[in-house]
Short mmCIF file of C-alpha atoms and ligand atoms in Angstrom, two decimals:
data_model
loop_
_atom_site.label_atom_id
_atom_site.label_comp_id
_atom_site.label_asym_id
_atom_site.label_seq_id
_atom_site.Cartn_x
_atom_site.Cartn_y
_atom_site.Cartn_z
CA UNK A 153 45.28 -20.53 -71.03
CA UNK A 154 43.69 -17.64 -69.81
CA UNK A 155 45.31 -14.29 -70.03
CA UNK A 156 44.61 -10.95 -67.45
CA UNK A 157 44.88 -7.50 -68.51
CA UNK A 158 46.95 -5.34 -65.50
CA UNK A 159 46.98 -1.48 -65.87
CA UNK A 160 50.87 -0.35 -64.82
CA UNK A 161 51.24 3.03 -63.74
CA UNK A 162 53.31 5.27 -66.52
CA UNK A 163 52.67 2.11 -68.50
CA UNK A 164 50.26 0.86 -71.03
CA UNK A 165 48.31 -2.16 -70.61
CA UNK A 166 50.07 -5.60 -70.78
CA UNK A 167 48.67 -8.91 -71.15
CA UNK A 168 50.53 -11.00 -68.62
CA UNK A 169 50.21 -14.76 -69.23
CA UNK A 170 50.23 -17.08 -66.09
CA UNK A 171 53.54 -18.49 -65.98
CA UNK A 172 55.20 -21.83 -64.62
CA UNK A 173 59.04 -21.63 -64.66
CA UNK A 174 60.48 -25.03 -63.27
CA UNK A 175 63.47 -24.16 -60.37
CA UNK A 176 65.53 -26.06 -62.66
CA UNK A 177 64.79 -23.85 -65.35
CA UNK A 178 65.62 -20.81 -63.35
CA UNK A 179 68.34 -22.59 -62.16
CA UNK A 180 69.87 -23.33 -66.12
CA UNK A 181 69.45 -19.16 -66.52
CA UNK A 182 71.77 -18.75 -63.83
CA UNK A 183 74.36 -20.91 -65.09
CA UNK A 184 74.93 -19.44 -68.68
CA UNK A 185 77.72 -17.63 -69.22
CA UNK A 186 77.70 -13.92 -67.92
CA UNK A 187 77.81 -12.39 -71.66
CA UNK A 188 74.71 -14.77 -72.87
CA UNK A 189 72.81 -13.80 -69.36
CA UNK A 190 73.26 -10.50 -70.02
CA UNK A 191 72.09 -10.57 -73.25
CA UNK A 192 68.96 -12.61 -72.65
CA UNK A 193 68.07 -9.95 -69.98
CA UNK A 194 68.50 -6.74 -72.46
CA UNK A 195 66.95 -8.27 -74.98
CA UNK A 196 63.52 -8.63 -72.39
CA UNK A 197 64.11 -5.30 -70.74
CA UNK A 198 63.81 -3.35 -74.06
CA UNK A 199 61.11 -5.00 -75.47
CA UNK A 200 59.32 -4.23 -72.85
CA UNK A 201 60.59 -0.51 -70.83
CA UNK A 202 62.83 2.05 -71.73
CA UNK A 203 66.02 1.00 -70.29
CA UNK A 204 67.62 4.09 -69.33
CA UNK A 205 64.53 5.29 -67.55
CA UNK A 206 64.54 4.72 -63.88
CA UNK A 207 61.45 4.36 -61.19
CA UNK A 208 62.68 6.39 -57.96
CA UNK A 209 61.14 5.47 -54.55
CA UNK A 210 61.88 6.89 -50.99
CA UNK A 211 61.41 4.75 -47.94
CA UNK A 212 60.31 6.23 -44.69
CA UNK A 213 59.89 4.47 -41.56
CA UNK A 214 56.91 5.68 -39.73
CA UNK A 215 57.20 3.20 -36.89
CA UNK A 216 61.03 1.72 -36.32
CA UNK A 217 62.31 -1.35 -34.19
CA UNK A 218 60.95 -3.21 -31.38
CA UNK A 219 59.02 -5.77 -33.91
CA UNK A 220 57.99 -9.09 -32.73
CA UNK A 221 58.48 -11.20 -35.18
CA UNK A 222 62.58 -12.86 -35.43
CA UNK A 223 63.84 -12.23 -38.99
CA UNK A 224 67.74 -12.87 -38.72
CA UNK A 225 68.70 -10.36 -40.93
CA UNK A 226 66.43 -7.57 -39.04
CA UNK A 227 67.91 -4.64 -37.21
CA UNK A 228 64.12 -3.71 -35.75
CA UNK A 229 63.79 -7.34 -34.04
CA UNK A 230 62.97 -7.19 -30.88
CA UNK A 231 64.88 -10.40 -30.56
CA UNK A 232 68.08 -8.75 -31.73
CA UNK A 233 70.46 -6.33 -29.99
CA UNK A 234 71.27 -4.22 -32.25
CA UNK A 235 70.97 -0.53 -31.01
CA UNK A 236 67.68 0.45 -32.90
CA UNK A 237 65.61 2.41 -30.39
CA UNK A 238 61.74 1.31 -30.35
CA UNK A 239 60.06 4.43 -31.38
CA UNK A 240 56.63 5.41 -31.61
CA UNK A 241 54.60 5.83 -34.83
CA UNK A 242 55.31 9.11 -36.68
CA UNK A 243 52.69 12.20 -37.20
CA UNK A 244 50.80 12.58 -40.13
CA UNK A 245 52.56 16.32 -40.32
CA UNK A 246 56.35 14.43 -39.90
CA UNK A 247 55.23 12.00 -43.03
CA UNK A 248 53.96 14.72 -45.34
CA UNK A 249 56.51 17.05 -44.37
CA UNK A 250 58.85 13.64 -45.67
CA UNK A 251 56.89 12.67 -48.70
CA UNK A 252 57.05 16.74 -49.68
CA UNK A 253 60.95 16.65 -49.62
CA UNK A 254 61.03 13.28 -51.28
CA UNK A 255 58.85 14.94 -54.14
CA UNK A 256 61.07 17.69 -54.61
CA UNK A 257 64.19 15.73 -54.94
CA UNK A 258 62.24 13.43 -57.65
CA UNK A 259 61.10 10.70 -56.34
CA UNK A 260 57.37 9.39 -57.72
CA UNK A 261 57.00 6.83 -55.47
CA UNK A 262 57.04 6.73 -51.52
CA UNK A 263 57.09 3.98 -49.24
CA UNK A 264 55.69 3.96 -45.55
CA UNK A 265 57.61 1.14 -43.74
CA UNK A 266 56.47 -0.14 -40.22
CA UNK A 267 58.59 -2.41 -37.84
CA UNK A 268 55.26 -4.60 -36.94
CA UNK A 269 53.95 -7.86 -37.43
CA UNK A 270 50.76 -7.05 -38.83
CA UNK A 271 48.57 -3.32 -37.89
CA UNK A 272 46.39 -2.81 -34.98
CA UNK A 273 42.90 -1.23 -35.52
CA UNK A 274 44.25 2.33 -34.32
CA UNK A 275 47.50 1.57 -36.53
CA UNK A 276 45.48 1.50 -39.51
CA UNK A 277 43.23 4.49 -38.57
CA UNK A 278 46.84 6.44 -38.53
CA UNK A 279 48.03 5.02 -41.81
CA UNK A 280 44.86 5.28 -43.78
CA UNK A 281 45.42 9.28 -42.88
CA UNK A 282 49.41 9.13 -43.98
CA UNK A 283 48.10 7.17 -47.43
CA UNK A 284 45.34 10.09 -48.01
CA UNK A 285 48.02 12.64 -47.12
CA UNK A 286 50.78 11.47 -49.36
CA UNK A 287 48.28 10.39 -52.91
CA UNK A 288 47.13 13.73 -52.34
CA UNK A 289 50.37 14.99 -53.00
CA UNK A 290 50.45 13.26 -56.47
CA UNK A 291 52.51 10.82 -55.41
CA UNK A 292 52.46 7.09 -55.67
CA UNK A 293 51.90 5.45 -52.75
CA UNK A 294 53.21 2.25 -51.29
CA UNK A 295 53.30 0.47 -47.51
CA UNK A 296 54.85 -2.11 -45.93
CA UNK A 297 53.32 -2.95 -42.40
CA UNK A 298 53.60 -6.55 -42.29
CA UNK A 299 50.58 -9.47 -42.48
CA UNK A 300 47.07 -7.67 -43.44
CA UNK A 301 43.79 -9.15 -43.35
CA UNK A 302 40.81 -8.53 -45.43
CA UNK A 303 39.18 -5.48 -43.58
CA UNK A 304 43.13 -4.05 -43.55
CA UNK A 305 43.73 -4.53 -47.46
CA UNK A 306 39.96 -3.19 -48.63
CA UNK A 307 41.07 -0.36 -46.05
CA UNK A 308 44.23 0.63 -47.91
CA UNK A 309 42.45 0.43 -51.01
CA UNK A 310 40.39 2.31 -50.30
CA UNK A 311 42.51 5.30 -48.77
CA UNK A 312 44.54 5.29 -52.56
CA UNK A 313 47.43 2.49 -51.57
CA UNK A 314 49.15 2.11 -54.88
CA UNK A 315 51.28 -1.05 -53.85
CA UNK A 316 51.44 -3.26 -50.96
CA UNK A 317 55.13 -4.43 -49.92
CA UNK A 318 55.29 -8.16 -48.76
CA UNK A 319 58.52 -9.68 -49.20
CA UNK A 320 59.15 -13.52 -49.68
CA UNK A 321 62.87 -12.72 -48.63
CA UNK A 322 64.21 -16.25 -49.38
CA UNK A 323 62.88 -19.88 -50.92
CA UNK A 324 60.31 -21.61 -49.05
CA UNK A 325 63.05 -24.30 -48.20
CA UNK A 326 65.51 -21.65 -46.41
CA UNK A 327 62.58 -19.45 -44.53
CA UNK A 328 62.82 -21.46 -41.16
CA UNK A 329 66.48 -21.16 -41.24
CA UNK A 330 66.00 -17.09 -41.20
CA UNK A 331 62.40 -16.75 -39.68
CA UNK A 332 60.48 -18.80 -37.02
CA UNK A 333 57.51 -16.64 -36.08
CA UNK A 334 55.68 -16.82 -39.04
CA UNK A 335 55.44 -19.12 -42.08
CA UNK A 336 56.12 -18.66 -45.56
CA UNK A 337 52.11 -19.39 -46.75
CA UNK A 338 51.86 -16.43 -44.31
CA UNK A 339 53.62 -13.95 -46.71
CA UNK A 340 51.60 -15.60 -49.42
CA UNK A 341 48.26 -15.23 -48.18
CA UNK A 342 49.00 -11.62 -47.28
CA UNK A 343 49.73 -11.08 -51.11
CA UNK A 344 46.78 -12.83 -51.98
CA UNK A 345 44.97 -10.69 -49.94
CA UNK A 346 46.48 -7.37 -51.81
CA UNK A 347 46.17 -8.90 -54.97
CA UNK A 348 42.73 -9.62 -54.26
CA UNK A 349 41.86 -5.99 -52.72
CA UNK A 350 43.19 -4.71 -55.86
CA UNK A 351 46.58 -2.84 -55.04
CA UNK A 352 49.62 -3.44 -56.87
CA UNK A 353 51.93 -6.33 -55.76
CA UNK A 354 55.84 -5.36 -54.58
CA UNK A 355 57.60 -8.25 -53.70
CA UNK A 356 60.69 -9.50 -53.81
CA UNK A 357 63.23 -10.96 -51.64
CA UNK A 358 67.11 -11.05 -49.67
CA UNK A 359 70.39 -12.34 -51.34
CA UNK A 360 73.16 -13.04 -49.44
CA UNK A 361 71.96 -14.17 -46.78
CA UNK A 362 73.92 -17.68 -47.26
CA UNK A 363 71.23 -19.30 -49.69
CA UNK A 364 72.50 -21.43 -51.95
CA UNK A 365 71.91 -20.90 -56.22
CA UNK A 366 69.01 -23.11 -56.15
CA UNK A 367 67.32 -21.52 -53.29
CA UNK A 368 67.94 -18.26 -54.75
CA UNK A 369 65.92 -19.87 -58.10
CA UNK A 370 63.53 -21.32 -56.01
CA UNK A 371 62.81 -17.71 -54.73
CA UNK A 372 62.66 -16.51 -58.31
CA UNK A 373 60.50 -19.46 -59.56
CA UNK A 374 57.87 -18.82 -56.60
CA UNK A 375 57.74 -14.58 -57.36
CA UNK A 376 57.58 -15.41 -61.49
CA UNK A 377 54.75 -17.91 -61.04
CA UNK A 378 52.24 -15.77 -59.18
CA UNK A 379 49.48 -15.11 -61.10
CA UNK A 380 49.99 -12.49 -62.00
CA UNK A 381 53.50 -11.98 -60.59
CA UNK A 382 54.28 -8.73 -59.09
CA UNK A 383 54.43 -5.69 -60.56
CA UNK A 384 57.05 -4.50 -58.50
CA UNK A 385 60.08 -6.82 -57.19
CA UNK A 386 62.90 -5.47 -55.05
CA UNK A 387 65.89 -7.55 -54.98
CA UNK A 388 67.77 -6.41 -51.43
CA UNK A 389 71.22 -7.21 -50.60
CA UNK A 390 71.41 -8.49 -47.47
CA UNK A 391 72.42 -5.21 -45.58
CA UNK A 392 74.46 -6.67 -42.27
CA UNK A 393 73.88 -4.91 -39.05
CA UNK A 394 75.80 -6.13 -36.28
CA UNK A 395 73.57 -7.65 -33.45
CA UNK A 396 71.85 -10.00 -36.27
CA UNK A 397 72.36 -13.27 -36.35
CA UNK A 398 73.45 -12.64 -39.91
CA UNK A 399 76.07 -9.80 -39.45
CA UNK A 400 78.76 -12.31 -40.34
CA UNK A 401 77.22 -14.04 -43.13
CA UNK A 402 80.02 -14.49 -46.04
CA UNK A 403 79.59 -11.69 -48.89
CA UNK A 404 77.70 -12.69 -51.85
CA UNK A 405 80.07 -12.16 -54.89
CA UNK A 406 78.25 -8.95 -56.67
CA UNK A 407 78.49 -10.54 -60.00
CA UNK A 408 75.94 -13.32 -58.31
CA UNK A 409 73.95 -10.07 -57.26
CA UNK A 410 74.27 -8.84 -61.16
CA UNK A 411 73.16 -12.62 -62.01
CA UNK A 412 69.87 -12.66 -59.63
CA UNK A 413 68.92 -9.22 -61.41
CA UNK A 414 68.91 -10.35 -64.59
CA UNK A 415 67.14 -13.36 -64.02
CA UNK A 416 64.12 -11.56 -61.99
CA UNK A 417 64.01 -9.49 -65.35
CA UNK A 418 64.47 -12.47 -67.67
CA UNK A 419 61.46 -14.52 -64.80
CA UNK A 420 59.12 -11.22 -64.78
CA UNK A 421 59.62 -9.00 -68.27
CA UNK A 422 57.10 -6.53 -67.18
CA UNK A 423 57.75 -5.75 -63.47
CA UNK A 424 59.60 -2.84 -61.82
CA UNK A 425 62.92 -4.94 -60.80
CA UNK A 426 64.49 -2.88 -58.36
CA UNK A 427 68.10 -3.01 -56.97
CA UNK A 428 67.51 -2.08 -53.88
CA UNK A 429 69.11 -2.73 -50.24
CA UNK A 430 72.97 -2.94 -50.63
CA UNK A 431 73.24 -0.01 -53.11
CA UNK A 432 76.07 1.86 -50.60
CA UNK A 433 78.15 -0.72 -50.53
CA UNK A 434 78.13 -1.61 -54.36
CA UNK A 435 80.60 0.74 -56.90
CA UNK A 436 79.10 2.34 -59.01
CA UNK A 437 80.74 -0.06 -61.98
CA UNK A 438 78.41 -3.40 -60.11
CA UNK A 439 75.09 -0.52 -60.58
CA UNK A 440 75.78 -0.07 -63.66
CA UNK A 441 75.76 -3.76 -64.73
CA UNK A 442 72.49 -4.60 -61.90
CA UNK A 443 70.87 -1.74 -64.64
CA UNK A 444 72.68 -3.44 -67.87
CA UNK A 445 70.80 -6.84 -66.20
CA UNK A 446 67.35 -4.85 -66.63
CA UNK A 447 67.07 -3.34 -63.11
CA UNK A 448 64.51 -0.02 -63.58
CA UNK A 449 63.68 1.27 -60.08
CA UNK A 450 66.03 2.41 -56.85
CA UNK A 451 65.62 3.67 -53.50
CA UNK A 452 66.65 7.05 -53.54
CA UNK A 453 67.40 8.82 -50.49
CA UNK A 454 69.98 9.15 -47.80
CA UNK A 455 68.19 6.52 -45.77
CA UNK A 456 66.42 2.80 -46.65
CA UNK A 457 64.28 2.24 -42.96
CA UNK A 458 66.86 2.46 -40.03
CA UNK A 459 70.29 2.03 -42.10
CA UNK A 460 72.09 4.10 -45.00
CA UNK A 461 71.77 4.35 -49.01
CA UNK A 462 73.81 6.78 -50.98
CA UNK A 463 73.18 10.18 -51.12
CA UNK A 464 71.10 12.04 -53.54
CA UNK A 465 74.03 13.63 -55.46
CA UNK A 466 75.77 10.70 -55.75
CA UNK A 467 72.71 9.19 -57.28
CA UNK A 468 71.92 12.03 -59.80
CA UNK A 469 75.45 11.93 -60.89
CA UNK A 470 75.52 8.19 -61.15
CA UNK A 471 72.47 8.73 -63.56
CA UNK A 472 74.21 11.21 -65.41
CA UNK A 473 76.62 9.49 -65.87
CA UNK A 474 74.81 6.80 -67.47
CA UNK A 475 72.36 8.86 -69.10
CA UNK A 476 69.36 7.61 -66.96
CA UNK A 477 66.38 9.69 -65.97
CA UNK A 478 63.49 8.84 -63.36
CA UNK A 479 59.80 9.19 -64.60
CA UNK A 480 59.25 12.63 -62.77
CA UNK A 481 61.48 13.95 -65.23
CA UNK A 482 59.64 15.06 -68.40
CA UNK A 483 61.42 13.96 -71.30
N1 SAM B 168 57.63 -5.45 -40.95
C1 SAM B 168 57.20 -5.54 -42.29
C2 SAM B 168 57.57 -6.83 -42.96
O1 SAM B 168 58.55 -7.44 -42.56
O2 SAM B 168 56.90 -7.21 -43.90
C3 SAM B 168 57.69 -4.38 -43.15
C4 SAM B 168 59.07 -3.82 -42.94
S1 SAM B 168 60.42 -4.95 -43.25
C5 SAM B 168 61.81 -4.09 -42.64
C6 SAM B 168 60.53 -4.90 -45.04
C7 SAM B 168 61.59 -5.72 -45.70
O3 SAM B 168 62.87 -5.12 -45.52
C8 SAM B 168 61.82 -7.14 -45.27
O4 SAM B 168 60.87 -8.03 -45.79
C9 SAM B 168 63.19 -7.43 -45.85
O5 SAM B 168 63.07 -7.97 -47.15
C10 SAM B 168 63.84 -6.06 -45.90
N2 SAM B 168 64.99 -5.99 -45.00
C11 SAM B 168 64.97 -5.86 -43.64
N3 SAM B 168 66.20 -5.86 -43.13
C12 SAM B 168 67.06 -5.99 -44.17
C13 SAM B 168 68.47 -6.07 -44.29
N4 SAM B 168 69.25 -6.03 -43.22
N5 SAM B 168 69.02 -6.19 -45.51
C14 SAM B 168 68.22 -6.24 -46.61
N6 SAM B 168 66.88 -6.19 -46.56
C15 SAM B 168 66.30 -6.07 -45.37
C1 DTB B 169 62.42 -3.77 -49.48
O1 DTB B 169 62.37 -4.76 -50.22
N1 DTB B 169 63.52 -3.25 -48.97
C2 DTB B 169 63.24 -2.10 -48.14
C3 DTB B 169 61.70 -1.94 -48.32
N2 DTB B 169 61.35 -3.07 -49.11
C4 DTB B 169 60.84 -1.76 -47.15
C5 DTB B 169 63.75 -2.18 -46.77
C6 DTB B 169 65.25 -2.40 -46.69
C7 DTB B 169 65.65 -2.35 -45.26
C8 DTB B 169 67.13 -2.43 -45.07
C9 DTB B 169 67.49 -2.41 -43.63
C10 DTB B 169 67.09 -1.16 -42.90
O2 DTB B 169 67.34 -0.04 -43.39
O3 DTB B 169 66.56 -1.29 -41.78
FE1 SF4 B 170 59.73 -7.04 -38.10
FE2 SF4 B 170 59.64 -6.65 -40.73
FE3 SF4 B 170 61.99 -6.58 -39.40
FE4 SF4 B 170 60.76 -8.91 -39.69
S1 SF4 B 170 61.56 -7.62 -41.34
S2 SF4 B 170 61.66 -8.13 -37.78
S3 SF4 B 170 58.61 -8.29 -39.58
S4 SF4 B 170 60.31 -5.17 -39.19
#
């Protein structure tokens, strides 16, 4: 077996071993009982972060709605009605004057997010400025624009992209029921791609969204067995906006939400698991347990790309209250 060195950022180097967890393994981790889950999914978290530290990331969205491509759980389809106005790409001045603010209310990370298939040539002139902009703030720096090619990912690298976002969203076997204009090796050549450029890897996926357990493993299995597997993985709960296709999709229970955490920890010790869409509409009792299950990162900020998260203060004093503290606080 071969075994890769990966340098994390506020992290020290970490041998990562390729991996191959069966679906029905995943599947077994799922089914213990909540207490033994739980346990399992401390037990990896500590040996491998400090669990009451937290990674804090702001999204932006520097080009909203009007996307081609069909994702059913989408407000910025164009295929969906959903009141998202198509707006034009942002400034450079508008993104730094965002990333600034972001800074000062302690995030370390921030996230460009672009309703588009994959960039244009002039796109990427734009963003390669807004990456430049935002490292040179001391920030990291992540992006989500949809498919890259090679010329787009050396391109990011090369302006100081941190992390590429690329989302599997679901299992192979339930894509086509939520997406029909691209494919699922689509999303995987894209990370290859980012991987190969030598960015960091952020991807993760949508629950609730109807799946069934072993799809939801089968999502799991496919993120854990990437070689290496990402070092960032944002678990989203599918946030419904009416005008989807899946605005009446049946709530997940949150304890299954809890449950999917703590396996993507259990799956992938080292990553950045993040609990990420859904966080408004979850107590603050479910956060708690989605950080108990070895979740380390948020989105933090009153907005995720074109609907709500909750508000700064109501984050600080959830962390507080739990005695959490993000990385740009020196302790
Ligand atoms: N267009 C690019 C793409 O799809 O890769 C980047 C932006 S897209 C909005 C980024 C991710 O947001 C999607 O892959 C999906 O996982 C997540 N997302 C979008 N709408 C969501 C929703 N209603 N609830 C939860 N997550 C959502
Ligand atoms: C991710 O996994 N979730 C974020 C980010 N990566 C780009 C986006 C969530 C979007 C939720 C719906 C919206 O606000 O439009
Ligand atoms: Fe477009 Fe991304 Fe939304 Fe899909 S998820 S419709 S690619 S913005």
């Amino acid at each position: 077996m071969n075994t890769q060195t990966i340098t994390f950022h506020h992290a020290v180097k970490k041998p990562v071993i390729p991996q191959s967890w069966r679906v029905d393994e995943v599947v077994a981790l799922f089914d213990l009982p909540f207490a033994d889950l739980m346990y399992r999914a401390q037990q990896v978290h500590r040996e491998h972060f400090d669990p009451n530290q937290v990674q804090l990331s702001t999204l932006l969205s520097i080009k909203t709605g009007g996307c081609s491509e069909d994702c059913g759980y989408c407000p910025q389809s164009a295929f969906h009605s959903t009141g998202v106005e198509d707006r034009k790409m942002l400034e450079l001045d508008a993104v730094v004057t965002a990333a600034k603010a972001a800074q000062a209310a302690g995030a370390d990370r921030f996230c460009m997010g672009a309703a588009w298939r994959e960039p244009s040539e002039a796109d990427m002139l734009s963003v390669v400025e807004m990456v430049k902009a935002v490292r040179g703030l001391g920030m990291e720096t992540c992006a989500t624009l949809g498919m890259l090619n090679d010329v787009q990912t050396d391109q990011l690298k090369e302006a100081g992209l941190d992390y590429y976002n690329h989302n599997l969203d679901t299992s192979p076997e339930f894509y086509g029921d939520i997406i029909s204009t691209r494919d699922y090796q689509d999303r995987l050549d894209t990370l290859e791609r980012v991987r190969r450029a030598g960015m960091h890897v952020c991807s993760g996926g949508i629950v609730g969204m109807g799946e069934n357990l072993t799809q939801r493993a089968q999502l799991l299995a496919q993120l854990a067995n990437m070689n290496p597997y990402p070092e960032s993985v944002p678990i989203n709960n599918l946030v419904k906006v009416e005008g989807t296709p899946l605005a009446e999709t049946a709530d997940l229970d949150p304890l299954d939400f809890v449950r999917t955490i703590a396996v993507a920890r259990i799956t992938m010790p080292s990553a950045r698991v993040r609990l990420s869409a859904g966080r408004q509409q979850m107590s603050d009792a479910i956060q708690a347990l989605c950080f108990l299950a070895g979740a380390n990162s948020i989105f933090y900020g009153e907005q995720l790309l074109t609907t709500g998260n909750p508000e700064v203060e109501r984050d600080r004093a959830l962390m507080d209250k739990l005695g959490m503290y993000p990385f740009a606080d020196k302790h």
